[in-house]
Amino acid sequence: SAAKGIKPGGISQISGNPNDGAYEREDLWRYEAGIKSTWLDRRLLFNAAYFHMDYSKKQTSTLQVVPLSVNPAGVISRTVNIGKAKVDGFEAEVKAELTEGLTATLNYTYLRALYTDFVTAQTSASSIIVIGNCTIQQFDTFRACLSSNTGRRMEQVPPHSLLAGLQYERPLRGDWKFTGDVSVQYRDDRFLNDSNTWILPSYWTTDLRLGVD
């Protein structure tokens, strides 16, 4: 399947002329192919899908060069259209009825999300050193360092995610029933900024729920 999505444009932080803070709409094309199936008298379910997403004029909050009269630092943070990005992903779901009342589930997602066209301004020496690339460009009466984030991972996107669980249900007297649910979740490390300098480490969580309905 193929689908197109649009995120409306708007006006970010204004710096004198309102047109300076305007940004365009974001366009997204999503392509997906997958399978949905059941086996063993519907006691086993297996679903899988591959998808590809292409962003153009992607909206993000980043540093932009502005006149010194607006900000003495020469840059300001606001929402802009940065260029292009892409996401390739795969997801799979398995659900199996092990015995009467006992069900196991497993969900896995893989995401490869990269910026393919993204240049941003840097203000601090430490940021320039960490990012490792800088192109000096003259802007009116001052110079700025432009760094390329092309090829870097998109922020807040973990490459691997996993969720496994067991659910148990047993009838009691009357209309009452006992339910139990235990799940384990894994989330891979992910970057917190577009320059990939701040990282949130991977982690595991476990949840347990018992109840009578």
PDB file of C-alpha atoms in Angstrom:
ATOM      1  CA  SER A   1       0.000   0.000   0.000  1.00  0.00           C
ATOM      2  CA  ALA A   2       1.005   3.614  -0.423  1.00  0.00           C
ATOM      3  CA  ALA A   3      -0.272   6.703   1.358  1.00  0.00           C
ATOM      4  CA  LYS A   4       0.604  10.389   1.541  1.00  0.00           C
ATOM      5  CA  GLY A   5       0.427  12.507   4.680  1.00  0.00           C
ATOM      6  CA  ILE A   6       0.703  16.253   5.174  1.00  0.00           C
ATOM      7  CA  LYS A   7       1.620  18.203   8.312  1.00  0.00           C
ATOM      8  CA  PRO A   8       0.490  21.845   8.027  1.00  0.00           C
ATOM      9  CA  GLY A   9       2.943  24.700   8.153  1.00  0.00           C
ATOM     10  CA  GLY A  10       2.818  27.600  10.547  1.00  0.00           C
ATOM     11  CA  ILE A  11       4.751  30.414  12.202  1.00  0.00           C
ATOM     12  CA  SER A  12       7.493  29.749  14.723  1.00  0.00           C
ATOM     13  CA  GLN A  13       9.348  32.281  16.869  1.00  0.00           C
ATOM     14  CA  ILE A  14       9.096  35.695  15.217  1.00  0.00           C
ATOM     15  CA  SER A  15      12.223  37.757  14.727  1.00  0.00           C
ATOM     16  CA  GLY A  16      11.086  41.132  13.405  1.00  0.00           C
ATOM     17  CA  ASN A  17       9.387  40.216  10.127  1.00  0.00           C
ATOM     18  CA  PRO A  18       6.650  37.544  10.693  1.00  0.00           C
ATOM     19  CA  ASN A  19       7.638  35.934   7.398  1.00  0.00           C
ATOM     20  CA  ASP A  20      11.025  35.092   8.920  1.00  0.00           C
ATOM     21  CA  GLY A  21       9.339  32.694  11.345  1.00  0.00           C
ATOM     22  CA  ALA A  22       7.102  30.981   8.802  1.00  0.00           C
ATOM     23  CA  TYR A  23       7.691  27.359   7.841  1.00  0.00           C
ATOM     24  CA  GLU A  24       6.125  25.247   5.117  1.00  0.00           C
ATOM     25  CA  ARG A  25       4.043  22.099   5.328  1.00  0.00           C
ATOM     26  CA  GLU A  26       5.768  18.733   5.820  1.00  0.00           C
ATOM     27  CA  ASP A  27       5.107  15.983   3.259  1.00  0.00           C
ATOM     28  CA  LEU A  28       5.327  12.252   3.933  1.00  0.00           C
ATOM     29  CA  TRP A  29       5.004   9.264   1.644  1.00  0.00           C
ATOM     30  CA  ARG A  30       4.581   5.868   3.341  1.00  0.00           C
ATOM     31  CA  TYR A  31       4.901   2.523   1.548  1.00  0.00           C
ATOM     32  CA  GLU A  32       4.020  -0.748   3.289  1.00  0.00           C
ATOM     33  CA  ALA A  33       3.821  -4.438   2.439  1.00  0.00           C
ATOM     34  CA  GLY A  34       2.928  -7.174   4.887  1.00  0.00           C
ATOM     35  CA  ILE A  35       1.141 -10.359   5.770  1.00  0.00           C
ATOM     36  CA  LYS A  36      -1.578 -11.273   8.268  1.00  0.00           C
ATOM     37  CA  SER A  37      -2.183 -14.960   8.989  1.00  0.00           C
ATOM     38  CA  THR A  38      -3.653 -17.443  11.455  1.00  0.00           C
ATOM     39  CA  TRP A  39      -2.689 -21.087  11.950  1.00  0.00           C
ATOM     40  CA  LEU A  40      -3.688 -24.181  13.919  1.00  0.00           C
ATOM     41  CA  ASP A  41      -7.408 -23.433  14.066  1.00  0.00           C
ATOM     42  CA  ARG A  42      -6.687 -19.750  14.834  1.00  0.00           C
ATOM     43  CA  ARG A  43      -4.675 -20.653  17.930  1.00  0.00           C
ATOM     44  CA  LEU A  44      -1.561 -19.114  16.360  1.00  0.00           C
ATOM     45  CA  LEU A  45      -1.466 -15.635  14.826  1.00  0.00           C
ATOM     46  CA  PHE A  46       1.443 -14.210  12.835  1.00  0.00           C
ATOM     47  CA  ASN A  47       1.550 -10.718  11.329  1.00  0.00           C
ATOM     48  CA  ALA A  48       4.528  -8.990   9.731  1.00  0.00           C
ATOM     49  CA  ALA A  49       5.084  -5.821   7.737  1.00  0.00           C
ATOM     50  CA  TYR A  50       7.898  -3.855   6.096  1.00  0.00           C
ATOM     51  CA  PHE A  51       7.467  -0.114   5.603  1.00  0.00           C
ATOM     52  CA  HIS A  52       9.401   2.787   4.124  1.00  0.00           C
ATOM     53  CA  MET A  53       8.717   6.464   4.816  1.00  0.00           C
ATOM     54  CA  ASP A  54      10.078   9.452   2.874  1.00  0.00           C
ATOM     55  CA  TYR A  55       9.900  12.910   4.449  1.00  0.00           C
ATOM     56  CA  SER A  56      10.380  16.102   2.472  1.00  0.00           C
ATOM     57  CA  LYS A  57      10.481  19.604   3.957  1.00  0.00           C
ATOM     58  CA  LYS A  58      10.541  17.886   7.349  1.00  0.00           C
ATOM     59  CA  GLN A  59       9.690  20.143  10.274  1.00  0.00           C
ATOM     60  CA  THR A  60      11.994  20.209  13.289  1.00  0.00           C
ATOM     61  CA  SER A  61      13.162  22.597  15.986  1.00  0.00           C
ATOM     62  CA  THR A  62      16.757  23.658  15.378  1.00  0.00           C
ATOM     63  CA  LEU A  63      19.137  26.642  15.443  1.00  0.00           C
ATOM     64  CA  GLN A  64      18.828  29.170  12.641  1.00  0.00           C
ATOM     65  CA  VAL A  65      21.113  32.079  11.780  1.00  0.00           C
ATOM     66  CA  VAL A  66      19.543  35.524  12.449  1.00  0.00           C
ATOM     67  CA  PRO A  67      20.859  39.102  12.388  1.00  0.00           C
ATOM     68  CA  LEU A  68      22.783  40.209  15.464  1.00  0.00           C
ATOM     69  CA  SER A  69      20.101  42.842  16.079  1.00  0.00           C
ATOM     70  CA  VAL A  70      17.671  39.986  16.802  1.00  0.00           C
ATOM     71  CA  ASN A  71      20.019  37.904  18.962  1.00  0.00           C
ATOM     72  CA  PRO A  72      23.611  38.879  19.844  1.00  0.00           C
ATOM     73  CA  ALA A  73      24.576  35.193  19.584  1.00  0.00           C
ATOM     74  CA  GLY A  74      23.658  35.229  15.894  1.00  0.00           C
ATOM     75  CA  VAL A  75      21.290  32.248  16.112  1.00  0.00           C
ATOM     76  CA  ILE A  76      17.821  31.478  17.412  1.00  0.00           C
ATOM     77  CA  SER A  77      15.921  28.216  18.038  1.00  0.00           C
ATOM     78  CA  ARG A  78      12.730  27.785  16.054  1.00  0.00           C
ATOM     79  CA  THR A  79      10.748  25.343  13.905  1.00  0.00           C
ATOM     80  CA  VAL A  80      11.996  25.156  10.317  1.00  0.00           C
ATOM     81  CA  ASN A  81      11.888  22.879   7.281  1.00  0.00           C
ATOM     82  CA  ILE A  82      15.235  21.088   7.323  1.00  0.00           C
ATOM     83  CA  GLY A  83      15.096  19.051   4.128  1.00  0.00           C
ATOM     84  CA  LYS A  84      14.665  15.296   3.896  1.00  0.00           C
ATOM     85  CA  ALA A  85      14.596  12.199   6.097  1.00  0.00           C
ATOM     86  CA  LYS A  86      13.712   8.534   5.642  1.00  0.00           C
ATOM     87  CA  VAL A  87      12.604   5.646   7.827  1.00  0.00           C
ATOM     88  CA  ASP A  88      12.877   1.951   6.992  1.00  0.00           C
ATOM     89  CA  GLY A  89      11.170  -0.407   9.400  1.00  0.00           C
ATOM     90  CA  PHE A  90       9.975  -3.906  10.080  1.00  0.00           C
ATOM     91  CA  GLU A  91       7.451  -5.105  12.644  1.00  0.00           C
ATOM     92  CA  ALA A  92       6.263  -8.575  13.577  1.00  0.00           C
ATOM     93  CA  GLU A  93       3.573  -9.861  15.916  1.00  0.00           C
ATOM     94  CA  VAL A  94       3.107 -13.419  17.199  1.00  0.00           C
ATOM     95  CA  LYS A  95       0.213 -14.491  19.417  1.00  0.00           C
ATOM     96  CA  ALA A  96      -0.271 -18.090  20.538  1.00  0.00           C
ATOM     97  CA  GLU A  97      -2.918 -19.787  22.667  1.00  0.00           C
ATOM     98  CA  LEU A  98      -0.742 -22.203  24.662  1.00  0.00           C
ATOM     99  CA  THR A  99      -3.457 -23.829  26.751  1.00  0.00           C
ATOM    100  CA  GLU A 100      -7.033 -22.963  27.659  1.00  0.00           C
ATOM    101  CA  GLY A 101      -6.915 -19.500  29.178  1.00  0.00           C
ATOM    102  CA  LEU A 102      -3.141 -19.003  28.681  1.00  0.00           C
ATOM    103  CA  THR A 103      -1.926 -16.811  25.808  1.00  0.00           C
ATOM    104  CA  ALA A 104       1.581 -15.693  24.871  1.00  0.00           C
ATOM    105  CA  THR A 105       2.377 -12.605  22.781  1.00  0.00           C
ATOM    106  CA  LEU A 106       5.557 -11.303  21.165  1.00  0.00           C
ATOM    107  CA  ASN A 107       5.960  -7.987  19.317  1.00  0.00           C
ATOM    108  CA  TYR A 108       9.166  -6.768  17.682  1.00  0.00           C
ATOM    109  CA  THR A 109       9.900  -3.520  15.813  1.00  0.00           C
ATOM    110  CA  TYR A 110      13.020  -2.438  13.934  1.00  0.00           C
ATOM    111  CA  LEU A 111      13.462   1.188  12.791  1.00  0.00           C
ATOM    112  CA  ARG A 112      16.255   2.777  10.776  1.00  0.00           C
ATOM    113  CA  ALA A 113      15.475   6.501  10.800  1.00  0.00           C
ATOM    114  CA  LEU A 114      18.020   8.836   9.196  1.00  0.00           C
ATOM    115  CA  TYR A 115      18.274  12.452   8.111  1.00  0.00           C
ATOM    116  CA  THR A 116      19.199  12.574   4.419  1.00  0.00           C
ATOM    117  CA  ASP A 117      19.424  16.361   4.001  1.00  0.00           C
ATOM    118  CA  PHE A 118      19.891  18.492   7.128  1.00  0.00           C
ATOM    119  CA  VAL A 119      22.239  21.433   7.787  1.00  0.00           C
ATOM    120  CA  THR A 120      22.041  23.403  11.037  1.00  0.00           C
ATOM    121  CA  ALA A 121      23.913  26.231  12.786  1.00  0.00           C
ATOM    122  CA  GLN A 122      26.156  25.689  15.813  1.00  0.00           C
ATOM    123  CA  THR A 123      27.065  28.285  18.428  1.00  0.00           C
ATOM    124  CA  SER A 124      29.297  26.643  21.014  1.00  0.00           C
ATOM    125  CA  ALA A 125      32.855  25.407  20.514  1.00  0.00           C
ATOM    126  CA  SER A 126      32.047  22.190  22.379  1.00  0.00           C
ATOM    127  CA  SER A 127      29.176  21.382  19.999  1.00  0.00           C
ATOM    128  CA  ILE A 128      31.379  21.990  16.978  1.00  0.00           C
ATOM    129  CA  ILE A 129      34.099  19.715  18.390  1.00  0.00           C
ATOM    130  CA  VAL A 130      31.665  16.905  19.236  1.00  0.00           C
ATOM    131  CA  ILE A 131      29.777  17.021  15.940  1.00  0.00           C
ATOM    132  CA  GLY A 132      33.012  17.089  14.013  1.00  0.00           C
ATOM    133  CA  ASN A 133      32.085  19.053  10.896  1.00  0.00           C
ATOM    134  CA  CYS A 134      31.852  22.772  10.321  1.00  0.00           C
ATOM    135  CA  THR A 135      31.536  24.970   7.257  1.00  0.00           C
ATOM    136  CA  ILE A 136      32.161  28.658   7.898  1.00  0.00           C
ATOM    137  CA  GLN A 137      29.708  30.882   6.059  1.00  0.00           C
ATOM    138  CA  GLN A 138      29.499  34.666   5.954  1.00  0.00           C
ATOM    139  CA  PHE A 139      26.151  36.242   6.935  1.00  0.00           C
ATOM    140  CA  ASP A 140      26.078  40.014   6.479  1.00  0.00           C
ATOM    141  CA  THR A 141      28.372  41.302   9.248  1.00  0.00           C
ATOM    142  CA  PHE A 142      29.205  38.013  10.982  1.00  0.00           C
ATOM    143  CA  ARG A 143      30.235  34.430  10.334  1.00  0.00           C
ATOM    144  CA  ALA A 144      28.483  31.247  11.448  1.00  0.00           C
ATOM    145  CA  CYS A 145      29.427  27.587  11.626  1.00  0.00           C
ATOM    146  CA  LEU A 146      27.059  25.320   9.671  1.00  0.00           C
ATOM    147  CA  SER A 147      27.148  21.622  10.567  1.00  0.00           C
ATOM    148  CA  SER A 148      25.651  18.785   8.561  1.00  0.00           C
ATOM    149  CA  ASN A 149      23.428  16.236  10.301  1.00  0.00           C
ATOM    150  CA  THR A 150      22.931  14.325   7.069  1.00  0.00           C
ATOM    151  CA  GLY A 151      23.286  10.599   7.760  1.00  0.00           C
ATOM    152  CA  ARG A 152      22.614  10.967  11.493  1.00  0.00           C
ATOM    153  CA  ARG A 153      19.833   9.110  13.274  1.00  0.00           C
ATOM    154  CA  MET A 154      16.558  10.898  13.940  1.00  0.00           C
ATOM    155  CA  GLU A 155      16.025  11.748  17.601  1.00  0.00           C
ATOM    156  CA  GLN A 156      13.683   9.783  19.888  1.00  0.00           C
ATOM    157  CA  VAL A 157      13.648   6.727  17.593  1.00  0.00           C
ATOM    158  CA  PRO A 158      14.999   3.468  19.134  1.00  0.00           C
ATOM    159  CA  PRO A 159      16.292   1.037  16.467  1.00  0.00           C
ATOM    160  CA  HIS A 160      14.969  -2.030  18.306  1.00  0.00           C
ATOM    161  CA  SER A 161      11.861  -2.515  20.475  1.00  0.00           C
ATOM    162  CA  LEU A 162      10.546  -5.741  21.948  1.00  0.00           C
ATOM    163  CA  LEU A 163       7.459  -6.615  23.984  1.00  0.00           C
ATOM    164  CA  ALA A 164       6.771 -10.131  25.280  1.00  0.00           C
ATOM    165  CA  GLY A 165       3.939 -11.168  27.561  1.00  0.00           C
ATOM    166  CA  LEU A 166       1.789 -13.897  29.060  1.00  0.00           C
ATOM    167  CA  GLN A 167      -1.926 -13.478  29.762  1.00  0.00           C
ATOM    168  CA  TYR A 168      -3.958 -15.910  31.845  1.00  0.00           C
ATOM    169  CA  GLU A 169      -7.712 -15.937  32.382  1.00  0.00           C
ATOM    170  CA  ARG A 170      -9.773 -18.370  34.461  1.00  0.00           C
ATOM    171  CA  PRO A 171     -13.486 -18.281  35.280  1.00  0.00           C
ATOM    172  CA  LEU A 172     -14.541 -18.220  38.940  1.00  0.00           C
ATOM    173  CA  ARG A 173     -17.986 -18.502  40.497  1.00  0.00           C
ATOM    174  CA  GLY A 174     -20.849 -16.750  38.787  1.00  0.00           C
ATOM    175  CA  ASP A 175     -19.758 -14.046  36.386  1.00  0.00           C
ATOM    176  CA  TRP A 176     -16.405 -13.504  38.110  1.00  0.00           C
ATOM    177  CA  LYS A 177     -13.091 -14.351  36.513  1.00  0.00           C
ATOM    178  CA  PHE A 178      -9.418 -14.180  37.483  1.00  0.00           C
ATOM    179  CA  THR A 179      -6.979 -12.426  35.151  1.00  0.00           C
ATOM    180  CA  GLY A 180      -3.202 -12.263  35.268  1.00  0.00           C
ATOM    181  CA  ASP A 181      -0.802 -10.485  32.955  1.00  0.00           C
ATOM    182  CA  VAL A 182       3.009 -10.273  32.967  1.00  0.00           C
ATOM    183  CA  SER A 183       4.995  -8.445  30.285  1.00  0.00           C
ATOM    184  CA  VAL A 184       8.624  -7.593  29.592  1.00  0.00           C
ATOM    185  CA  GLN A 185       9.557  -4.644  27.390  1.00  0.00           C
ATOM    186  CA  TYR A 186      12.893  -3.648  25.843  1.00  0.00           C
ATOM    187  CA  ARG A 187      13.701  -0.313  24.208  1.00  0.00           C
ATOM    188  CA  ASP A 188      17.004   0.266  22.459  1.00  0.00           C
ATOM    189  CA  ASP A 189      19.127   3.365  23.042  1.00  0.00           C
ATOM    190  CA  ARG A 190      17.983   6.519  21.266  1.00  0.00           C
ATOM    191  CA  PHE A 191      19.355   9.988  20.703  1.00  0.00           C
ATOM    192  CA  LEU A 192      17.704  12.986  22.338  1.00  0.00           C
ATOM    193  CA  ASN A 193      18.891  15.589  19.818  1.00  0.00           C
ATOM    194  CA  ASP A 194      19.336  15.799  16.068  1.00  0.00           C
ATOM    195  CA  SER A 195      23.138  16.092  16.249  1.00  0.00           C
ATOM    196  CA  ASN A 196      23.308  12.724  18.082  1.00  0.00           C
ATOM    197  CA  THR A 197      25.364  14.054  20.995  1.00  0.00           C
ATOM    198  CA  TRP A 198      22.907  13.201  23.823  1.00  0.00           C
ATOM    199  CA  ILE A 199      21.835   9.608  24.192  1.00  0.00           C
ATOM    200  CA  LEU A 200      19.279   7.795  26.350  1.00  0.00           C
ATOM    201  CA  PRO A 201      20.592   4.275  27.097  1.00  0.00           C
ATOM    202  CA  SER A 202      18.572   1.153  26.375  1.00  0.00           C
ATOM    203  CA  TYR A 203      16.446  -0.297  29.169  1.00  0.00           C
ATOM    204  CA  TRP A 204      14.161  -3.169  30.213  1.00  0.00           C
ATOM    205  CA  THR A 205      10.885  -2.918  32.133  1.00  0.00           C
ATOM    206  CA  THR A 206       8.658  -5.582  33.662  1.00  0.00           C
ATOM    207  CA  ASP A 207       4.953  -5.206  34.468  1.00  0.00           C
ATOM    208  CA  LEU A 208       2.710  -7.533  36.477  1.00  0.00           C
ATOM    209  CA  ARG A 209      -1.050  -7.236  36.857  1.00  0.00           C
ATOM    210  CA  LEU A 210      -3.418  -9.501  38.785  1.00  0.00           C
ATOM    211  CA  GLY A 211      -7.139  -8.949  39.168  1.00  0.00           C
ATOM    212  CA  VAL A 212     -10.650 -10.284  39.571  1.00  0.00           C
ATOM    213  CA  ASP A 213     -13.370  -8.985  37.261  1.00  0.00           C
TER     214      ASP A 213
END
